[in-house]
CSV table of C-alpha atoms in Angstrom, one decimal:
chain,number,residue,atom,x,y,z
A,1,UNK,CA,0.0,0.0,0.0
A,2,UNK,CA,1.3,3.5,-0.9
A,3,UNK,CA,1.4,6.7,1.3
A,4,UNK,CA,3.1,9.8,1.1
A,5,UNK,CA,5.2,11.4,3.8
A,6,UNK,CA,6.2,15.1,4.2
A,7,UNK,CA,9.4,16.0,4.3
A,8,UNK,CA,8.6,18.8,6.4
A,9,UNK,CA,7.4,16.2,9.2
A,10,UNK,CA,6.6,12.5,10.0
A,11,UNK,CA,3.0,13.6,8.4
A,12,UNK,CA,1.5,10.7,6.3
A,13,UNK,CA,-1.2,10.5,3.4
A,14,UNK,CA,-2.1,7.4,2.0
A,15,UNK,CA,-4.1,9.9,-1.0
A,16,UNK,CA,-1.5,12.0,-3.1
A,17,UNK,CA,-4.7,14.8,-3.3
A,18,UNK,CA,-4.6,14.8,0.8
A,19,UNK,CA,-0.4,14.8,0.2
A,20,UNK,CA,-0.6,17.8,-2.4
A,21,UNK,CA,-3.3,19.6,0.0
A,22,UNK,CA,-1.0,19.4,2.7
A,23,UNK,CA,1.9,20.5,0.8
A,24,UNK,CA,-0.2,23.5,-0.7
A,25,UNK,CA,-1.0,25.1,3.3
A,26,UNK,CA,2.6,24.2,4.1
A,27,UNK,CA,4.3,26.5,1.9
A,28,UNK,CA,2.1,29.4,2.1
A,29,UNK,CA,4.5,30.2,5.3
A,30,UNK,CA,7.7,28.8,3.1
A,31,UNK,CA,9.6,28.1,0.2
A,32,UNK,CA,7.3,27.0,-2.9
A,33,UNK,CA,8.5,22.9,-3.9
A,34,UNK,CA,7.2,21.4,-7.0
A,35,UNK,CA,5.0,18.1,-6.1
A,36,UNK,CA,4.8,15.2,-8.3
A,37,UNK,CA,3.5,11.3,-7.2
A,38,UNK,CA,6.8,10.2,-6.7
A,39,UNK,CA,7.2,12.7,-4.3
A,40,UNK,CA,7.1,11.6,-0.9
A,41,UNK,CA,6.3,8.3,-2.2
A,42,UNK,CA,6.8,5.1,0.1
A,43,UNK,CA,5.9,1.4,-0.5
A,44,UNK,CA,3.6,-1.3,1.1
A,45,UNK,CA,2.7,-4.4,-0.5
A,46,UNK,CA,0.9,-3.9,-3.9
A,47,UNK,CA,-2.8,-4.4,-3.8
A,48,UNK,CA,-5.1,-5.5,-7.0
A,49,UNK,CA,-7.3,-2.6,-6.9
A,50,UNK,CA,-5.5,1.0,-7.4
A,51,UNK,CA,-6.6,4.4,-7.7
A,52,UNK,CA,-4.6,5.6,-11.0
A,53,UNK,CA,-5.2,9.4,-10.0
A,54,UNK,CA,-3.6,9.5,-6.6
A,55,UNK,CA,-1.8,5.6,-6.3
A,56,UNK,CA,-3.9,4.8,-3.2
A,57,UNK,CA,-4.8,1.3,-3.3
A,58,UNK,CA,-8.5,-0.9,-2.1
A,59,UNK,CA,-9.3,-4.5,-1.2
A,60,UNK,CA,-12.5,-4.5,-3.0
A,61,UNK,CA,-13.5,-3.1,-6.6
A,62,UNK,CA,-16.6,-1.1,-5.3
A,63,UNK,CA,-14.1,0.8,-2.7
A,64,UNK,CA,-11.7,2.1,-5.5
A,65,UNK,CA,-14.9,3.3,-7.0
A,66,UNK,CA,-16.5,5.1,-4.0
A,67,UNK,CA,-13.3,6.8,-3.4
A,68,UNK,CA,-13.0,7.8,-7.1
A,69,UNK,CA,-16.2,9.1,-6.7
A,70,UNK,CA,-15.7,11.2,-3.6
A,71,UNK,CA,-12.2,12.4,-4.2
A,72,UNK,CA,-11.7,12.5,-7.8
A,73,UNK,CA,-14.5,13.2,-9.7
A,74,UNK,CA,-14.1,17.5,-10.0
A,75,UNK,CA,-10.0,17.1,-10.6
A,76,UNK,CA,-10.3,18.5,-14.0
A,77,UNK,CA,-12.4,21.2,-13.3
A,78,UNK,CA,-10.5,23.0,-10.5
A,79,UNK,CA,-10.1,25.9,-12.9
A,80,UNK,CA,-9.2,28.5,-10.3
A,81,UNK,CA,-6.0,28.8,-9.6
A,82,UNK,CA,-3.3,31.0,-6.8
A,83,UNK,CA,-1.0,32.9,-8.9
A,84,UNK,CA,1.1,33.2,-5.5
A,85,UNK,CA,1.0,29.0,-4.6
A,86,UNK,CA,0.0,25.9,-6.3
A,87,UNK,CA,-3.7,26.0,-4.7
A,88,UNK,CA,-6.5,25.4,-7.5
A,89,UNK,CA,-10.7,25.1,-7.1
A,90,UNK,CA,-13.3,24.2,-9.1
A,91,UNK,CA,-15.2,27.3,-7.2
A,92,UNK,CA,-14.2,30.8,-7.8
A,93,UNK,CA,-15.2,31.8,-3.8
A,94,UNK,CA,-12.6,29.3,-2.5
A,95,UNK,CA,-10.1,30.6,-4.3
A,96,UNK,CA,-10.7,34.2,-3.3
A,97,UNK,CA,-11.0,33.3,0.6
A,98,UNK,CA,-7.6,32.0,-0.4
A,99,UNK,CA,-5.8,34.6,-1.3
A,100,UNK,CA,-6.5,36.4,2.1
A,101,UNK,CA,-3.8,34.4,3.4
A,102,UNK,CA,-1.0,35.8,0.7
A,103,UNK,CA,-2.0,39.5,1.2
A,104,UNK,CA,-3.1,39.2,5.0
A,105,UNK,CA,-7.0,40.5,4.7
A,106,UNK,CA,-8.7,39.6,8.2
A,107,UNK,CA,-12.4,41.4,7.0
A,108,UNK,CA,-13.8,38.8,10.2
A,109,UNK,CA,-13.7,40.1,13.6
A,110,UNK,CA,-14.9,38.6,17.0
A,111,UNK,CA,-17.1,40.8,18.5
A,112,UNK,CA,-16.2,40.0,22.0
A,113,UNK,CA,-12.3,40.6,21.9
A,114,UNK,CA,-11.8,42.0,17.9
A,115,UNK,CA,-9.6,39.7,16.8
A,116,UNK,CA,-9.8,39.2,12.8
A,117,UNK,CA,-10.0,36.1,10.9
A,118,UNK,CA,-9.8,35.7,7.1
A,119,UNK,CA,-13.2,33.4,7.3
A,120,UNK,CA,-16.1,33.6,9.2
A,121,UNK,CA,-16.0,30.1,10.2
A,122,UNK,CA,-13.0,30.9,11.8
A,123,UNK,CA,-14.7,33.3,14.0
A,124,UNK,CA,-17.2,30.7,14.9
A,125,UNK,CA,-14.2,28.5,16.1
A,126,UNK,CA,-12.4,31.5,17.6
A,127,UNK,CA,-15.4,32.1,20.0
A,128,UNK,CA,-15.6,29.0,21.4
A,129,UNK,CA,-12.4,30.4,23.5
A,130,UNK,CA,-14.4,33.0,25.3
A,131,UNK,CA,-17.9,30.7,25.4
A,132,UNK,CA,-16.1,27.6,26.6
A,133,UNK,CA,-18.0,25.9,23.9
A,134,UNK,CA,-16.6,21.9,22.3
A,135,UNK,CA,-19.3,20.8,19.7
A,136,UNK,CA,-17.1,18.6,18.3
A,137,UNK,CA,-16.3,15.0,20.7
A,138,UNK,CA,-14.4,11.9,20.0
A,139,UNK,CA,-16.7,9.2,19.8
A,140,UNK,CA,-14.5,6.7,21.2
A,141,UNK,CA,-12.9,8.6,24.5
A,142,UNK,CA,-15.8,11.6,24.9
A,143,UNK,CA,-13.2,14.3,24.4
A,144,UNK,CA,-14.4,17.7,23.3
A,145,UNK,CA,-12.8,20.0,20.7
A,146,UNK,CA,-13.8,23.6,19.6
A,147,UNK,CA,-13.2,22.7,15.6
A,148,UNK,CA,-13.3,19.9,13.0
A,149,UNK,CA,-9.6,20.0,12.5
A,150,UNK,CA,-8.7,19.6,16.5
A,151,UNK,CA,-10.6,17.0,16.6
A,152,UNK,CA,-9.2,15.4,12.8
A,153,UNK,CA,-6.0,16.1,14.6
A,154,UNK,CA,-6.9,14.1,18.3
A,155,UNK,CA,-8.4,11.2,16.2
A,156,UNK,CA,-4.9,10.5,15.1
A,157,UNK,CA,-3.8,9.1,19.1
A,158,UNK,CA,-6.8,6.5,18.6
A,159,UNK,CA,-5.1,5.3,15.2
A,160,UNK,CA,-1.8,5.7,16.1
A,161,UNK,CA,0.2,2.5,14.3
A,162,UNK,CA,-2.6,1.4,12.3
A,163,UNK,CA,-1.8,1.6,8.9
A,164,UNK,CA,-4.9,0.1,7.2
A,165,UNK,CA,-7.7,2.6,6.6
A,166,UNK,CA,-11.6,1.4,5.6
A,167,UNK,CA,-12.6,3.2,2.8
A,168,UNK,CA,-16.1,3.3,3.7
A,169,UNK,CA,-16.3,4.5,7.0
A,170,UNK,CA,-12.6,5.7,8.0
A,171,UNK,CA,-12.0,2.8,10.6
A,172,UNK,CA,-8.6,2.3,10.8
A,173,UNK,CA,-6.3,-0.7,11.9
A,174,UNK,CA,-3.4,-2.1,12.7
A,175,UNK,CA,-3.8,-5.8,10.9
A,176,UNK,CA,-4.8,-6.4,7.2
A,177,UNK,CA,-6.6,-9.6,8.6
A,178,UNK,CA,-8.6,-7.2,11.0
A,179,UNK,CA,-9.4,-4.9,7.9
A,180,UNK,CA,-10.6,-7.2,5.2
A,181,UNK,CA,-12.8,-8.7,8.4
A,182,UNK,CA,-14.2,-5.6,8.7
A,183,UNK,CA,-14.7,-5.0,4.9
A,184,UNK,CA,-17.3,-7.8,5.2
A,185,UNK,CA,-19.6,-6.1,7.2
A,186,UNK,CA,-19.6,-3.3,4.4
A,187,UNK,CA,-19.9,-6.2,1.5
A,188,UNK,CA,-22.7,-8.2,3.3
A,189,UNK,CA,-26.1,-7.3,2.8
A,190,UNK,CA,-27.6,-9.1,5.7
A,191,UNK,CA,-24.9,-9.0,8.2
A,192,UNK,CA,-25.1,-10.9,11.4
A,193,UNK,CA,-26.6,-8.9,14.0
A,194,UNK,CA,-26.2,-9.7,17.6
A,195,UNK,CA,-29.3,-10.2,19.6
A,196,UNK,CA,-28.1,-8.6,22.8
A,197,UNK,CA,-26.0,-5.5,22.0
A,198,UNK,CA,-27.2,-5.1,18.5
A,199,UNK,CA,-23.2,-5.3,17.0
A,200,UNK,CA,-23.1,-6.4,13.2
A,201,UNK,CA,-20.6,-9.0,12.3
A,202,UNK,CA,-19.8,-10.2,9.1
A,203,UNK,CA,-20.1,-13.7,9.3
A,204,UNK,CA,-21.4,-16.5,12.1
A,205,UNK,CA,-17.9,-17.0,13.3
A,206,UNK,CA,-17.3,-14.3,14.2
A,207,UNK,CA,-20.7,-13.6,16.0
A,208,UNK,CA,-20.4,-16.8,17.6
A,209,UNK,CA,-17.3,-15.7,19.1
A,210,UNK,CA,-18.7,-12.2,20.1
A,211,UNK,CA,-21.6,-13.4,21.7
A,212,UNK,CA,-19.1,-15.5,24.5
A,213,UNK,CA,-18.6,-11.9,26.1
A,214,UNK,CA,-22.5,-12.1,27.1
A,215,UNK,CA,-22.4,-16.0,27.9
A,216,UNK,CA,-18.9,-15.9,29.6
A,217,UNK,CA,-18.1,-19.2,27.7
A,218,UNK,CA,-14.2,-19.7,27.8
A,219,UNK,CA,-13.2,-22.7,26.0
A,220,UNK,CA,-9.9,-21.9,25.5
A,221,UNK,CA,-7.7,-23.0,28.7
A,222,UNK,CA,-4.1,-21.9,29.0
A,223,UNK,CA,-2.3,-25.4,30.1
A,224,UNK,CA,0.4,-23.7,32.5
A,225,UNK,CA,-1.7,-22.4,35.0
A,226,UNK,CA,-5.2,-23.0,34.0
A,227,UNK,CA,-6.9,-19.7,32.8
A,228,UNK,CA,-9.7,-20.0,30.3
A,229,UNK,CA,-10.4,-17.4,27.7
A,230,UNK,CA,-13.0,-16.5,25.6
A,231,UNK,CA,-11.0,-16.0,22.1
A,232,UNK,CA,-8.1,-18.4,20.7
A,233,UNK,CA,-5.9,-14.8,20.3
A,234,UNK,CA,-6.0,-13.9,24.0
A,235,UNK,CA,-5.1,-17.0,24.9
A,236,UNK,CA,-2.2,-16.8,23.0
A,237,UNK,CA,-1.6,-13.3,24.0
A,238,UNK,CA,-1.8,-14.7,27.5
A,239,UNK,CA,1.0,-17.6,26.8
A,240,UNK,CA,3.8,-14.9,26.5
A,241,UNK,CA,3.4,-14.4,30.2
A,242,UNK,CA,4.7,-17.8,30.2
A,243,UNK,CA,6.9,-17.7,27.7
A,244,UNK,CA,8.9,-14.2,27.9
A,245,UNK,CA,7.7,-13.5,24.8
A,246,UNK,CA,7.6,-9.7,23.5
A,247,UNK,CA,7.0,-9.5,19.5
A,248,UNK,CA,5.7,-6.1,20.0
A,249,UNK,CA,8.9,-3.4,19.6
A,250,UNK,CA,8.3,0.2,19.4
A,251,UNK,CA,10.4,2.1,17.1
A,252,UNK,CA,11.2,4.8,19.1
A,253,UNK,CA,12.7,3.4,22.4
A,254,UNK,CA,13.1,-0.4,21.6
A,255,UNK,CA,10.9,-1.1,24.5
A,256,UNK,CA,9.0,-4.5,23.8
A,257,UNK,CA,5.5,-5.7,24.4
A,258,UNK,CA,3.7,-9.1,25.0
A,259,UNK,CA,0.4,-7.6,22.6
A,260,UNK,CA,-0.2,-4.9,20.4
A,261,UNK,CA,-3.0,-3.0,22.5
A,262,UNK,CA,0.2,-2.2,25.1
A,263,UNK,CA,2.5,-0.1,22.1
A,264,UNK,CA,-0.2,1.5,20.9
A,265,UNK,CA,-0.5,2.9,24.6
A,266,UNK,CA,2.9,3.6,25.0
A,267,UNK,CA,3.0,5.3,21.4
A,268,UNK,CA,0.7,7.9,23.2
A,269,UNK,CA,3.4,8.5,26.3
A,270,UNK,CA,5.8,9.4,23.2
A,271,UNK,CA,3.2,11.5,21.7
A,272,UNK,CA,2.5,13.2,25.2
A,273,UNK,CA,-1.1,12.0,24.3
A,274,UNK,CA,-3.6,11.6,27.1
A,275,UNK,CA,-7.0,11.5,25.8
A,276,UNK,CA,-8.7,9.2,28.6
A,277,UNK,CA,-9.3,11.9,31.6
A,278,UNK,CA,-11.0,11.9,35.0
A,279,UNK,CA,-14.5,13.1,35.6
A,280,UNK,CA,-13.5,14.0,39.1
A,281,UNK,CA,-10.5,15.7,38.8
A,282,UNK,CA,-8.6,17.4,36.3
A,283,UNK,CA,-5.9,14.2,35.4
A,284,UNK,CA,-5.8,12.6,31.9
A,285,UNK,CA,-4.0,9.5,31.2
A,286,UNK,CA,-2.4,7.8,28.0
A,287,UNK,CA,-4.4,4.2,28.4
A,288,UNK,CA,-8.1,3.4,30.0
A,289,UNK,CA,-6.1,1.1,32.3
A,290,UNK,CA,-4.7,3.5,33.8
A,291,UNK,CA,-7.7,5.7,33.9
A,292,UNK,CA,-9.7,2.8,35.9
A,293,UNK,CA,-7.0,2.6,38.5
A,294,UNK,CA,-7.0,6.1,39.6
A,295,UNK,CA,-10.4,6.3,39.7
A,296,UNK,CA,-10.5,3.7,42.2
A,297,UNK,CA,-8.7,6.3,44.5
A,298,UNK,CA,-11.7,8.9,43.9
A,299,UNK,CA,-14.5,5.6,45.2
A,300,UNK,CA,-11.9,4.0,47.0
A,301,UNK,CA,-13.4,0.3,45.0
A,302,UNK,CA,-10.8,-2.3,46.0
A,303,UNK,CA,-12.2,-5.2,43.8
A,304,UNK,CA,-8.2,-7.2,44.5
A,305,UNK,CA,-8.5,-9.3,47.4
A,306,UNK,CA,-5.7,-11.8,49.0
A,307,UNK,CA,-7.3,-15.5,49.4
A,308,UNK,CA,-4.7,-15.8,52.4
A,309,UNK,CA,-5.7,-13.0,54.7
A,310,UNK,CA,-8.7,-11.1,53.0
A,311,UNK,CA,-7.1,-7.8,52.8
A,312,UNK,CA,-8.4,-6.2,49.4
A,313,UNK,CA,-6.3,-3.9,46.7
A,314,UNK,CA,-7.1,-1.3,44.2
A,315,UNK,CA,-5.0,-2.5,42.3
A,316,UNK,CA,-3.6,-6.2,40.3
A,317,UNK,CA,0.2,-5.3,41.4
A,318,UNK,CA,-0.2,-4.3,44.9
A,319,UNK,CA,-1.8,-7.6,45.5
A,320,UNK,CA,1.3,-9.4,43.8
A,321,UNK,CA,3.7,-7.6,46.0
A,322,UNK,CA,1.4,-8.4,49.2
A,323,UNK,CA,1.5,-12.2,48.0
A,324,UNK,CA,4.8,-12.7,48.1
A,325,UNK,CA,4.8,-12.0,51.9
A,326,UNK,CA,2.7,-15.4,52.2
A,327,UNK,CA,4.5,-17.2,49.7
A,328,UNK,CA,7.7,-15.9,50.4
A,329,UNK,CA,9.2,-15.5,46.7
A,330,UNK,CA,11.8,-13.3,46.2
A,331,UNK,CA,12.3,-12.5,42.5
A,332,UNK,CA,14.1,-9.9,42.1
A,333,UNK,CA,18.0,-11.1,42.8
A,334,UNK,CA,21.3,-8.9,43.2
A,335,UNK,CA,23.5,-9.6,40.4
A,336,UNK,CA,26.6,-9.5,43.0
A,337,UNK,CA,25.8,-11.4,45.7
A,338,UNK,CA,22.5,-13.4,44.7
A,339,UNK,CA,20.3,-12.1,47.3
A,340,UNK,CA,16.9,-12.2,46.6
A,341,UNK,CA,14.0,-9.2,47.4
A,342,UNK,CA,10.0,-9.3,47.3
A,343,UNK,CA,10.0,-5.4,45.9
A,344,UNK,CA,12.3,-3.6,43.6
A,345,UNK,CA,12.5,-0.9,45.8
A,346,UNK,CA,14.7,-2.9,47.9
A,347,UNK,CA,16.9,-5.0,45.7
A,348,UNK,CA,17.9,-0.9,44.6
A,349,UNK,CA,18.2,0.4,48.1
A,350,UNK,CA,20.4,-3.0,48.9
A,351,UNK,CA,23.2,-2.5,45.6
A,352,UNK,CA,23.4,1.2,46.2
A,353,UNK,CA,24.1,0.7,50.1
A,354,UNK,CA,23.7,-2.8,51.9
A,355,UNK,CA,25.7,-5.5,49.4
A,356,UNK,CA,28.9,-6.6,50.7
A,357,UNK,CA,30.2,-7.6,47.2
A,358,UNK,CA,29.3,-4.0,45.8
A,359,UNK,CA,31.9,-2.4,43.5
């Protein structure tokens, strides 16, 4: 699959008309660059279905055709063009709010403060900083943003490292697999609707394994320690804990994860992204994980509780560490002299002071 990257930035398009669009705001505040497909231009595997006007490529026939017909259908009639920049329209009105930006025209002001803006939409979004007003939410965090664009821009921390984009509805992903699954739901025309949350699947298998999150079924059992899951994947997700095994690798740091789910959370530490935030105070955090232990500390919910003694946690690793008082496991061991420690905390307080063998 192609995309295009600016060389400005790590930006990416996966349409050259998005890439070229980009490219024409860019240099209104730089240098002019000539922009042809090549431009920019990396590689994914080739696909059978591909758009000849911007290279972007589809799984299906009838997607390279919808997007054809959204995107590219008024290409040869952008007859308006920027004698200052590369920018073209098909409507004479676009181009003129345009050229405000070359000779600095602001005829827009807010009434409140008088700033000017160069569009009146912009004064719309401009008073939602004195009116406190966020029309625009993330539907999958609740996040509110004063303009389209903020929120375009926020969307990007949900699809952070997925790479394969629906065509239909925007849906992005990380897998192909996961994409042309989805496709289905698109393709069928009676897809599988389930009977207690109303989700659409595209075939019975995959309903049948949805539906084991309202029945609890788990017929997948790890055979180390016993666990059953509902799906095949997060059973094998769950091995790794057995195995040491961390495909996972982010690009960045080189820190490795057991599943996919966990980088794209850390991605968002790197991106100083935290969209999940607190209703009761005023912290946000990178993961929902994280989100649901510190709200424990606003209802004080300790749903962890020790099968030796009773006494109940707020959270999975404080009741590990307490275990280890009953079982007495020490795994964390002094490289020098082998000494073993229940808590991190201690193995560092012992090689900085307490080990005879210390360096």
């Amino acid at each position: 699959m192609l995309h295009w990257c600016c060389r400005r930035g790590f930006i990416k398009y996966f349409c050259f008309l998005f890439f070229t669009g980009h490219v024409d705001f860019v240099q209104v505040k730089s240098e002019p660059w000539d922009v042809s497909p090549d431009e920019g231009k990396q590689n994914y595997p080739d696909g059978e279905h591909c758009c000849t006007s911007c290279h972007e490529e589809f799984l299906t026939a009838a997607s390279l055709k919808q997007h054809r017909e959204k995107h590219h259908q008024n290409l040869r009639r952008k007859k308006y063009k920027c004698s200052n920049c590369p920018y073209s329209s098909e409507y004479k009105g676009n181009l003129h709010k345009h050229i405000k930006v070359h000779t600095g025209e602001k005829p827009y002001d807010c009434p409140s403060c008088g700033k000017g803006c160069t569009r009146s939409s912009y004064v719309c979004v401009h008073m939602s900083t004195h009116t406190g007003e966020k029309p625009y939410a993330c539907s999958t965090c609740e996040r509110a943003f004063i303009s389209s664009s903020a929120l375009r821009k926020h969307m990007e921390v949900h699809t952070a490292g997925r790479l394969y984009k629906c065509s239909n509805c925007g849906h992005a992903f990380s897998q192909l697999s996961l994409l042309q699954a989805h496709v289905r739901v698109h393709a069928t025309e009676e897809p599988h609707k389930c009977p207690s949350c109303g989700k659409l699947f595209a075939d019975a298998g995959s309903i049948r394994r949805h539906m084991r999150t309202h029945t609890g079924e788990r017929p997948y059992e790890c055979t180390a320690c016993g666990k059953a899951f509902g799906l095949s994947s997060t059973l094998r997700t769950h091995m790794r804990i057995h195995t040491g095994e961390r495909p996972y690798e982010c690009t960045i740091c080189g820190r490795t994860f057991s599943c996919s789910s966990h980088l794209h959370a850390h991605l968002r530490i790197h991106a100083g992204a935290k969209p999940y935030h607190c209703t009761s105070c005023t912290k946000a955090f990178p993961d929902s994980s994280k989100l649901r232990r510190h709200i424990r500390t606003h209802t004080g919910q300790k749903p962890y509780v020790c099968t030796t003694c009773e006494k109940a946690f707020s959270d999975s690793s404080q009741l590990k560490r307490h275990m280890r008082m009953h079982t007495g496991e020490r795994p964390y061991m002094c490289t020098a002299c082998g000494k073993g420690f229940a808590q991190t905390s201690n193995l560092h307080y012992h090689m900085r002071v307490a080990c005879p063998l210390k360096s």
